[in-house]
mmCIF file of C-alpha atoms and ligand atoms in Angstrom:
data_model
loop_
_atom_site.group_PDB
_atom_site.id
_atom_site.type_symbol
_atom_site.label_atom_id
_atom_site.label_comp_id
_atom_site.label_asym_id
_atom_site.label_seq_id
_atom_site.Cartn_x
_atom_site.Cartn_y
_atom_site.Cartn_z
ATOM 1 C CA MET A 62 10.357 29.769 -24.633
ATOM 2 C CA THR A 63 10.115 33.409 -25.713
ATOM 3 C CA ARG A 64 7.162 35.104 -24.033
ATOM 4 C CA ILE A 65 5.303 37.378 -26.442
ATOM 5 C CA LEU A 66 3.961 40.614 -25.003
ATOM 6 C CA LYS A 67 1.547 42.722 -27.006
ATOM 7 C CA THR A 68 0.388 45.460 -24.665
ATOM 8 C CA VAL A 69 2.141 48.049 -22.533
ATOM 9 C CA ALA A 70 0.271 46.874 -19.428
ATOM 10 C CA ASP A 71 1.200 43.193 -19.950
ATOM 11 C CA THR A 72 4.806 44.129 -20.623
ATOM 12 C CA ARG A 73 5.132 46.194 -17.459
ATOM 13 C CA GLN A 74 3.515 43.414 -15.436
ATOM 14 C CA ALA A 75 5.709 40.675 -16.937
ATOM 15 C CA LEU A 76 8.886 42.680 -16.372
ATOM 16 C CA GLU A 77 8.030 43.845 -12.859
ATOM 17 C CA PRO A 78 9.717 40.928 -11.070
ATOM 18 C CA ILE A 79 12.898 41.556 -13.061
ATOM 19 C CA ARG A 80 12.759 45.301 -12.495
ATOM 20 C CA LYS A 81 12.319 44.838 -8.752
ATOM 21 C CA GLY A 82 14.247 41.627 -8.216
ATOM 22 C CA THR A 83 17.702 41.437 -6.767
ATOM 23 C CA LYS A 84 19.912 38.500 -7.372
ATOM 24 C CA VAL A 85 21.950 37.488 -4.341
ATOM 25 C CA LEU A 86 25.472 36.797 -5.441
ATOM 26 C CA GLY A 87 27.076 36.184 -2.054
ATOM 27 C CA ARG A 88 26.191 34.626 1.329
ATOM 28 C CA ILE A 89 26.698 36.069 4.779
ATOM 29 C CA VAL A 90 29.942 34.453 5.808
ATOM 30 C CA GLY A 91 31.713 35.529 8.984
ATOM 31 C CA GLY A 92 29.473 38.587 9.403
ATOM 32 C CA ARG A 93 30.117 39.996 5.891
ATOM 33 C CA ILE A 94 27.318 41.925 4.157
ATOM 34 C CA PRO A 95 25.673 39.991 1.273
ATOM 35 C CA VAL A 96 26.755 41.159 -2.148
ATOM 36 C CA SER A 97 23.730 41.667 -4.339
ATOM 37 C CA ALA A 98 23.180 43.011 -7.803
ATOM 38 C CA LYS A 99 20.071 44.180 -9.604
ATOM 39 C CA HIS A 100 18.769 41.695 -12.144
ATOM 40 C CA ARG A 101 19.786 43.379 -15.413
ATOM 41 C CA LEU A 102 17.473 43.679 -18.397
ATOM 42 C CA ALA A 103 18.684 44.412 -21.948
ATOM 43 C CA LEU A 104 16.516 45.708 -24.785
ATOM 44 C CA VAL A 105 17.228 45.130 -28.478
ATOM 45 C CA PRO A 106 14.868 47.420 -30.416
ATOM 46 C CA THR A 107 14.155 46.130 -33.951
ATOM 47 C CA MET A 108 11.646 46.442 -36.743
ATOM 48 C CA GLY A 109 11.797 42.679 -37.289
ATOM 49 C CA ALA A 110 12.957 40.941 -40.500
ATOM 50 C CA LEU A 111 15.811 39.787 -38.302
ATOM 51 C CA HIS A 112 19.189 38.883 -39.782
ATOM 52 C CA ASP A 113 22.682 38.141 -38.495
ATOM 53 C CA GLY A 114 23.213 41.789 -37.574
ATOM 54 C CA HIS A 115 20.322 41.476 -35.104
ATOM 55 C CA ARG A 116 21.717 38.155 -33.888
ATOM 56 C CA GLU A 117 24.924 39.989 -32.918
ATOM 57 C CA LEU A 118 22.875 42.613 -31.060
ATOM 58 C CA ILE A 119 21.036 39.886 -29.133
ATOM 59 C CA ARG A 120 24.338 38.232 -28.212
ATOM 60 C CA LEU A 121 25.789 41.562 -27.094
ATOM 61 C CA ALA A 122 22.667 42.124 -24.985
ATOM 62 C CA ARG A 123 23.043 38.685 -23.431
ATOM 63 C CA GLU A 124 26.662 39.442 -22.436
ATOM 64 C CA HIS A 125 25.508 42.479 -20.458
ATOM 65 C CA ALA A 126 22.255 41.360 -18.879
ATOM 66 C CA ASP A 127 20.468 38.480 -17.192
ATOM 67 C CA ASN A 128 17.360 38.814 -19.357
ATOM 68 C CA VAL A 129 16.872 40.006 -22.919
ATOM 69 C CA ILE A 130 13.778 41.563 -24.498
ATOM 70 C CA VAL A 131 13.597 42.174 -28.252
ATOM 71 C CA SER A 132 10.996 44.546 -29.646
ATOM 72 C CA LEU A 133 9.553 43.766 -33.086
ATOM 73 C CA TYR A 134 7.716 46.844 -34.285
ATOM 74 C CA VAL A 135 7.634 48.520 -37.687
ATOM 75 C CA ASN A 136 7.266 52.092 -36.508
ATOM 76 C CA PRO A 137 5.042 54.097 -38.897
ATOM 77 C CA LEU A 138 6.290 57.383 -37.466
ATOM 78 C CA GLN A 139 9.765 56.994 -38.968
ATOM 79 C CA PHE A 140 8.541 56.452 -42.547
ATOM 80 C CA ALA A 141 7.536 59.280 -44.883
ATOM 81 C CA PRO A 142 4.300 58.724 -46.885
ATOM 82 C CA ASP A 143 6.282 57.820 -50.044
ATOM 83 C CA GLU A 144 8.538 55.308 -48.258
ATOM 84 C CA ASP A 145 8.318 51.526 -47.827
ATOM 85 C CA PHE A 146 6.240 51.217 -44.623
ATOM 86 C CA GLU A 147 3.573 49.016 -46.286
ATOM 87 C CA LYS A 148 6.004 46.700 -48.034
ATOM 88 C CA TYR A 149 8.578 46.505 -45.205
ATOM 89 C CA PRO A 150 9.173 42.745 -44.644
ATOM 90 C CA ARG A 151 7.294 41.245 -41.667
ATOM 91 C CA PRO A 152 8.328 37.556 -41.461
ATOM 92 C CA VAL A 153 7.021 37.193 -37.909
ATOM 93 C CA GLU A 154 7.246 33.372 -37.651
ATOM 94 C CA GLN A 155 10.861 33.432 -38.838
ATOM 95 C CA ASP A 156 11.708 36.250 -36.423
ATOM 96 C CA LEU A 157 10.185 34.423 -33.468
ATOM 97 C CA ALA A 158 12.143 31.286 -34.426
ATOM 98 C CA MET A 159 15.388 33.291 -34.210
ATOM 99 C CA LEU A 160 14.413 34.656 -30.789
ATOM 100 C CA GLU A 161 13.745 31.086 -29.592
ATOM 101 C CA GLU A 162 17.073 29.922 -31.020
ATOM 102 C CA GLU A 163 18.886 32.714 -29.184
ATOM 103 C CA GLY A 164 17.083 31.983 -25.933
ATOM 104 C CA VAL A 165 15.475 35.459 -25.784
ATOM 105 C CA GLU A 166 13.087 35.563 -22.816
ATOM 106 C CA PHE A 167 10.684 38.300 -23.962
ATOM 107 C CA CYS A 168 9.430 39.773 -27.227
ATOM 108 C CA PHE A 169 7.471 43.036 -27.253
ATOM 109 C CA MET A 170 5.297 43.028 -30.365
ATOM 110 C CA PRO A 171 2.698 45.798 -30.094
ATOM 111 C CA ALA A 172 0.072 46.800 -32.665
ATOM 112 C CA ASP A 173 -0.005 50.383 -33.979
ATOM 113 C CA GLU A 174 -3.097 51.125 -31.856
ATOM 114 C CA GLU A 175 -1.146 50.145 -28.743
ATOM 115 C CA MET A 176 1.828 52.393 -29.544
ATOM 116 C CA TYR A 177 -0.104 55.311 -31.002
ATOM 117 C CA PRO A 178 -3.702 55.241 -29.733
ATOM 118 C CA GLU A 179 -5.932 57.637 -31.621
ATOM 119 C CA HIS A 180 -4.743 61.026 -30.451
ATOM 120 C CA GLU A 181 -5.200 64.086 -32.578
ATOM 121 C CA GLU A 182 -1.504 64.760 -32.251
ATOM 122 C CA VAL A 183 1.402 62.655 -31.001
ATOM 123 C CA THR A 184 4.145 64.154 -28.837
ATOM 124 C CA ILE A 185 7.368 63.976 -30.831
ATOM 125 C CA VAL A 186 10.964 63.836 -29.618
ATOM 126 C CA SER A 187 12.896 66.176 -31.885
ATOM 127 C CA ALA A 188 16.341 65.229 -33.167
ATOM 128 C CA GLY A 189 16.939 68.927 -33.916
ATOM 129 C CA GLU A 190 19.498 70.118 -36.464
ATOM 130 C CA ALA A 191 21.608 66.957 -36.056
ATOM 131 C CA GLY A 192 18.625 65.017 -37.362
ATOM 132 C CA ARG A 193 18.362 67.121 -40.490
ATOM 133 C CA ILE A 194 21.842 66.505 -41.927
ATOM 134 C CA LEU A 195 23.040 63.450 -43.909
ATOM 135 C CA GLU A 196 20.153 60.915 -43.677
ATOM 136 C CA GLY A 197 17.954 63.701 -42.326
ATOM 137 C CA GLU A 198 18.402 65.766 -45.472
ATOM 138 C CA PHE A 199 16.783 62.966 -47.491
ATOM 139 C CA ARG A 200 14.393 61.746 -44.763
ATOM 140 C CA PRO A 201 13.478 64.948 -42.870
ATOM 141 C CA THR A 202 11.032 63.396 -40.374
ATOM 142 C CA HIS A 203 12.812 60.062 -39.984
ATOM 143 C CA PHE A 204 14.911 60.671 -36.865
ATOM 144 C CA ASP A 205 12.092 62.387 -34.963
ATOM 145 C CA GLY A 206 10.074 59.210 -35.585
ATOM 146 C CA VAL A 207 12.965 56.983 -34.475
ATOM 147 C CA LEU A 208 13.663 58.944 -31.283
ATOM 148 C CA THR A 209 9.969 59.078 -30.400
ATOM 149 C CA VAL A 210 9.508 55.310 -30.626
ATOM 150 C CA VAL A 211 12.835 54.576 -28.917
ATOM 151 C CA ALA A 212 11.900 56.903 -26.035
ATOM 152 C CA LYS A 213 8.542 55.118 -25.749
ATOM 153 C CA LEU A 214 10.262 51.711 -25.716
ATOM 154 C CA PHE A 215 12.668 52.906 -23.006
ATOM 155 C CA ASN A 216 9.731 54.116 -20.903
ATOM 156 C CA ILE A 217 7.635 50.980 -21.404
ATOM 157 C CA ILE A 218 10.455 48.478 -20.842
ATOM 158 C CA ASP A 219 12.806 50.413 -18.556
ATOM 159 C CA PRO A 220 15.926 48.439 -19.568
ATOM 160 C CA ASP A 221 19.360 48.764 -17.966
ATOM 161 C CA VAL A 222 21.023 48.403 -21.350
ATOM 162 C CA ALA A 223 19.859 48.906 -24.947
ATOM 163 C CA CYS A 224 21.746 47.641 -27.993
ATOM 164 C CA PHE A 225 21.923 49.336 -31.415
ATOM 165 C CA GLY A 226 23.857 48.574 -34.592
ATOM 166 C CA GLU A 227 26.704 50.732 -35.871
ATOM 167 C CA LYS A 228 25.319 50.393 -39.401
ATOM 168 C CA ASP A 229 22.765 53.060 -38.461
ATOM 169 C CA ALA A 230 25.569 55.310 -37.246
ATOM 170 C CA GLN A 231 23.598 58.571 -37.219
ATOM 171 C CA GLN A 232 20.678 56.888 -35.435
ATOM 172 C CA LEU A 233 23.097 55.517 -32.839
ATOM 173 C CA ALA A 234 24.641 58.962 -32.246
ATOM 174 C CA LEU A 235 21.213 60.595 -31.915
ATOM 175 C CA VAL A 236 19.937 57.914 -29.516
ATOM 176 C CA ARG A 237 23.041 58.364 -27.354
ATOM 177 C CA ARG A 238 22.473 62.124 -27.301
ATOM 178 C CA MET A 239 18.796 61.688 -26.421
ATOM 179 C CA VAL A 240 19.720 59.388 -23.522
ATOM 180 C CA ASP A 241 22.099 62.078 -22.194
ATOM 181 C CA ASP A 242 19.782 65.018 -22.859
ATOM 182 C CA LEU A 243 16.634 63.406 -21.423
ATOM 183 C CA ASP A 244 18.393 61.579 -18.566
ATOM 184 C CA PHE A 245 17.307 58.072 -19.421
ATOM 185 C CA PRO A 246 18.951 55.873 -16.759
ATOM 186 C CA LEU A 247 20.398 53.270 -19.106
ATOM 187 C CA GLU A 248 23.516 52.377 -21.027
ATOM 188 C CA ILE A 249 23.664 52.278 -24.831
ATOM 189 C CA LEU A 250 25.822 49.553 -26.367
ATOM 190 C CA ALA A 251 26.751 49.267 -30.025
ATOM 191 C CA ALA A 252 27.561 46.250 -32.200
ATOM 192 C CA PRO A 253 29.701 46.518 -35.349
ATOM 193 C CA VAL A 254 28.275 46.330 -38.880
ATOM 194 C CA VAL A 255 27.735 42.718 -39.986
ATOM 195 C CA ARG A 256 28.496 42.115 -43.670
ATOM 196 C CA GLU A 257 27.844 39.434 -46.277
ATOM 197 C CA ALA A 258 30.990 37.635 -47.550
ATOM 198 C CA ASP A 259 31.233 40.112 -50.470
ATOM 199 C CA GLY A 260 31.023 43.197 -48.244
ATOM 200 C CA LEU A 261 27.326 44.143 -48.462
ATOM 201 C CA ALA A 262 26.165 45.394 -45.055
ATOM 202 C CA ARG A 263 23.358 43.213 -43.652
ATOM 203 C CA SER A 264 20.029 45.003 -43.755
ATOM 204 C CA SER A 265 16.387 43.934 -43.618
ATOM 205 C CA ARG A 266 15.956 45.838 -46.898
ATOM 206 C CA ASN A 267 18.451 43.552 -48.691
ATOM 207 C CA THR A 268 15.514 41.186 -49.262
ATOM 208 C CA TYR A 269 14.237 43.720 -51.830
ATOM 209 C CA LEU A 270 17.387 43.301 -53.955
ATOM 210 C CA GLN A 271 16.724 41.084 -56.963
ATOM 211 C CA GLY A 272 18.896 40.162 -59.956
ATOM 212 C CA GLU A 273 21.382 42.814 -61.041
ATOM 213 C CA ASP A 274 20.413 45.073 -58.133
ATOM 214 C CA ARG A 275 22.164 42.728 -55.702
ATOM 215 C CA ALA A 276 25.500 43.240 -57.493
ATOM 216 C CA ALA A 277 24.893 46.982 -57.847
ATOM 217 C CA ALA A 278 24.291 47.236 -54.078
ATOM 218 C CA LEU A 279 27.975 46.490 -53.580
ATOM 219 C CA SER A 280 28.718 50.001 -54.825
ATOM 220 C CA LEU A 281 28.135 51.311 -51.271
ATOM 221 C CA SER A 282 30.825 49.182 -49.616
ATOM 222 C CA LYS A 283 33.098 49.629 -52.641
ATOM 223 C CA ALA A 284 32.737 53.421 -52.417
ATOM 224 C CA LEU A 285 33.652 53.279 -48.716
ATOM 225 C CA SER A 286 36.689 51.096 -49.508
ATOM 226 C CA ALA A 287 37.768 53.623 -52.148
ATOM 227 C CA VAL A 288 37.460 56.456 -49.596
ATOM 228 C CA GLU A 289 39.493 54.444 -47.101
ATOM 229 C CA ALA A 290 42.191 53.639 -49.681
ATOM 230 C CA LYS A 291 42.682 57.349 -50.478
ATOM 231 C CA ALA A 292 42.188 58.697 -46.948
ATOM 232 C CA GLY A 293 45.899 59.459 -46.634
ATOM 233 C CA GLU A 294 45.560 61.943 -49.502
ATOM 234 C CA GLY A 295 42.950 64.124 -47.804
ATOM 235 C CA VAL A 296 39.197 64.685 -47.763
ATOM 236 C CA THR A 297 38.708 65.887 -51.370
ATOM 237 C CA VAL A 298 40.717 63.097 -53.006
ATOM 238 C CA ALA A 299 39.160 60.420 -50.770
ATOM 239 C CA LEU A 300 35.570 61.519 -51.459
ATOM 240 C CA ALA A 301 36.260 61.860 -55.207
ATOM 241 C CA ALA A 302 37.536 58.260 -55.273
ATOM 242 C CA GLY A 303 34.350 57.045 -53.573
ATOM 243 C CA LYS A 304 32.056 59.036 -55.869
ATOM 244 C CA GLU A 305 33.819 57.597 -58.909
ATOM 245 C CA ILE A 306 32.637 54.118 -57.891
ATOM 246 C CA TYR A 307 29.023 55.318 -58.087
ATOM 247 C CA GLU A 308 29.656 56.964 -61.462
ATOM 248 C CA HIS A 309 30.582 53.555 -62.883
ATOM 249 C CA GLU A 310 27.469 51.801 -61.551
ATOM 250 C CA ALA A 311 24.469 52.697 -63.701
ATOM 251 C CA LEU A 312 21.974 50.978 -61.359
ATOM 252 C CA ALA A 313 23.098 52.955 -58.300
ATOM 253 C CA SER A 314 22.064 56.508 -57.565
ATOM 254 C CA MET A 315 24.063 58.103 -54.748
ATOM 255 C CA ASP A 316 22.195 60.267 -52.224
ATOM 256 C CA TYR A 317 25.352 61.246 -50.332
ATOM 257 C CA LEU A 318 28.909 60.237 -49.530
ATOM 258 C CA GLU A 319 30.388 62.352 -46.736
ATOM 259 C CA LEU A 320 33.199 62.369 -44.215
ATOM 260 C CA VAL A 321 32.379 63.593 -40.716
ATOM 261 C CA ASP A 322 34.190 63.730 -37.397
ATOM 262 C CA ALA A 323 33.636 60.244 -35.938
ATOM 263 C CA ALA A 324 32.946 61.591 -32.450
ATOM 264 C CA SER A 325 30.812 64.690 -33.095
ATOM 265 C CA PHE A 326 29.402 64.053 -36.584
ATOM 266 C CA ALA A 327 30.547 67.602 -37.409
ATOM 267 C CA PRO A 328 31.536 68.132 -41.052
ATOM 268 C CA ILE A 329 35.291 68.042 -41.625
ATOM 269 C CA SER A 330 37.318 70.004 -44.117
ATOM 270 C CA GLU A 331 40.585 69.533 -45.967
ATOM 271 C CA GLY A 332 43.510 69.188 -43.569
ATOM 272 C CA PHE A 333 41.527 67.250 -40.942
ATOM 273 C CA GLN A 334 43.681 64.669 -39.214
ATOM 274 C CA GLY A 335 42.298 61.825 -37.149
ATOM 275 C CA GLU A 336 39.462 59.364 -37.097
ATOM 276 C CA ALA A 337 36.582 60.192 -39.397
ATOM 277 C CA LEU A 338 33.425 58.386 -40.360
ATOM 278 C CA ALA A 339 32.637 57.901 -44.034
ATOM 279 C CA LEU A 340 28.856 57.696 -44.466
ATOM 280 C CA THR A 341 26.927 56.900 -47.592
ATOM 281 C CA ALA A 342 23.398 56.297 -48.844
ATOM 282 C CA ALA A 343 22.320 55.235 -52.315
ATOM 283 C CA ARG A 344 19.258 54.024 -54.142
ATOM 284 C CA ILE A 345 19.526 50.778 -56.050
ATOM 285 C CA GLY A 346 16.359 50.754 -58.122
ATOM 286 C CA THR A 347 13.642 51.418 -55.547
ATOM 287 C CA THR A 348 15.727 50.141 -52.606
ATOM 288 C CA ARG A 349 17.481 52.714 -50.453
ATOM 289 C CA LEU A 350 20.548 51.466 -48.564
ATOM 290 C CA ILE A 351 23.033 53.035 -46.141
ATOM 291 C CA ASP A 352 26.518 52.064 -44.985
ATOM 292 C CA ASN A 353 29.490 53.595 -43.164
ATOM 293 C CA ARG A 354 33.092 52.958 -42.242
ATOM 294 C CA ARG A 355 35.641 54.484 -39.850
ATOM 295 C CA VAL A 356 38.666 55.846 -41.684
ATOM 296 C CA GLN A 357 41.913 57.426 -40.527
ATOM 297 C CA LEU A 358 42.566 60.742 -42.225
ATOM 298 C CA GLY A 359 45.929 62.374 -42.535
ATOM 299 C CA ALA A 360 49.348 60.941 -41.906
HETATM 300 O O1 PAF B 37 17.051 50.541 -36.339
HETATM 301 C C1 PAF B 37 15.847 50.180 -36.334
HETATM 302 O O2 PAF B 37 15.514 49.040 -36.672
HETATM 303 C C2 PAF B 37 14.771 51.182 -35.938
HETATM 304 O O3 PAF B 37 15.085 52.458 -36.373
HETATM 305 C C3 PAF B 37 14.472 51.166 -34.438
HETATM 306 C C4 PAF B 37 15.672 51.603 -33.623
HETATM 307 C C5 PAF B 37 14.040 49.775 -34.015
HETATM 308 C C6 PAF B 37 13.322 52.132 -34.125
HETATM 309 O O4 PAF B 37 12.163 51.782 -34.811
#
């Protein structure tokens, strides 16, 4: 049975035995010292509306820890006033059923007043310049909001491991950097993008896609495939091939399609050889989607 925790105090109290507990793995035999290991706790931070991508994160968490806690919290701080905070799907019963099915021990489900009690100003973790490129150019306050809530979750839950999806590649890179920069004592694990049979990356926002928009949403994965197919011909040709896909889809409006160094997220120029990350975002009607793919550039 998944135990639902709604306050910071209850969560700390419920997790205390796990945080402190040691699990004896060996016995004293012939004078040997007992082998013991800390009981490991994994966190899967989510905004709910769980899908198979989250299921993979939960399973990854389970492989690396004795206990799993999933947070379900639609974080207002990472939405701009004109974005979809109010309409973001919140199918709580369905989400809790998935957590039960996956044998998740704990669910942290705080209210806004618990996460952001009425202060005049909230302390923000800044993603800096790296948070203002790509997604950050279109959602300037988004990554500061993400890092702030993720830092709070790390402090409240104190996990040994936290799992994030590669679909949010820039988020993943920024969380990893925050963990290094702010010395959070935990390991970040990543799970690959989970796709529908036709290639659409799984996203909680896919539930917004109705009628022709569903077909048009394939333009993101098709654009990435086009980039991949032409990667051997260099950055300019590859990006032009991807952008052409968007030009032929009237219902899609591209925000960006870029190639960056897969390790550093630094922009790459013509002549770059090696592994790059193709990242894209587009609006399909009022739904904004993102996707990415690793591609090999050069010979
Ligand atoms: O990826 C998400 O769902 C959110 O950005 C996260 C990491 C749960 C923070 O709200």
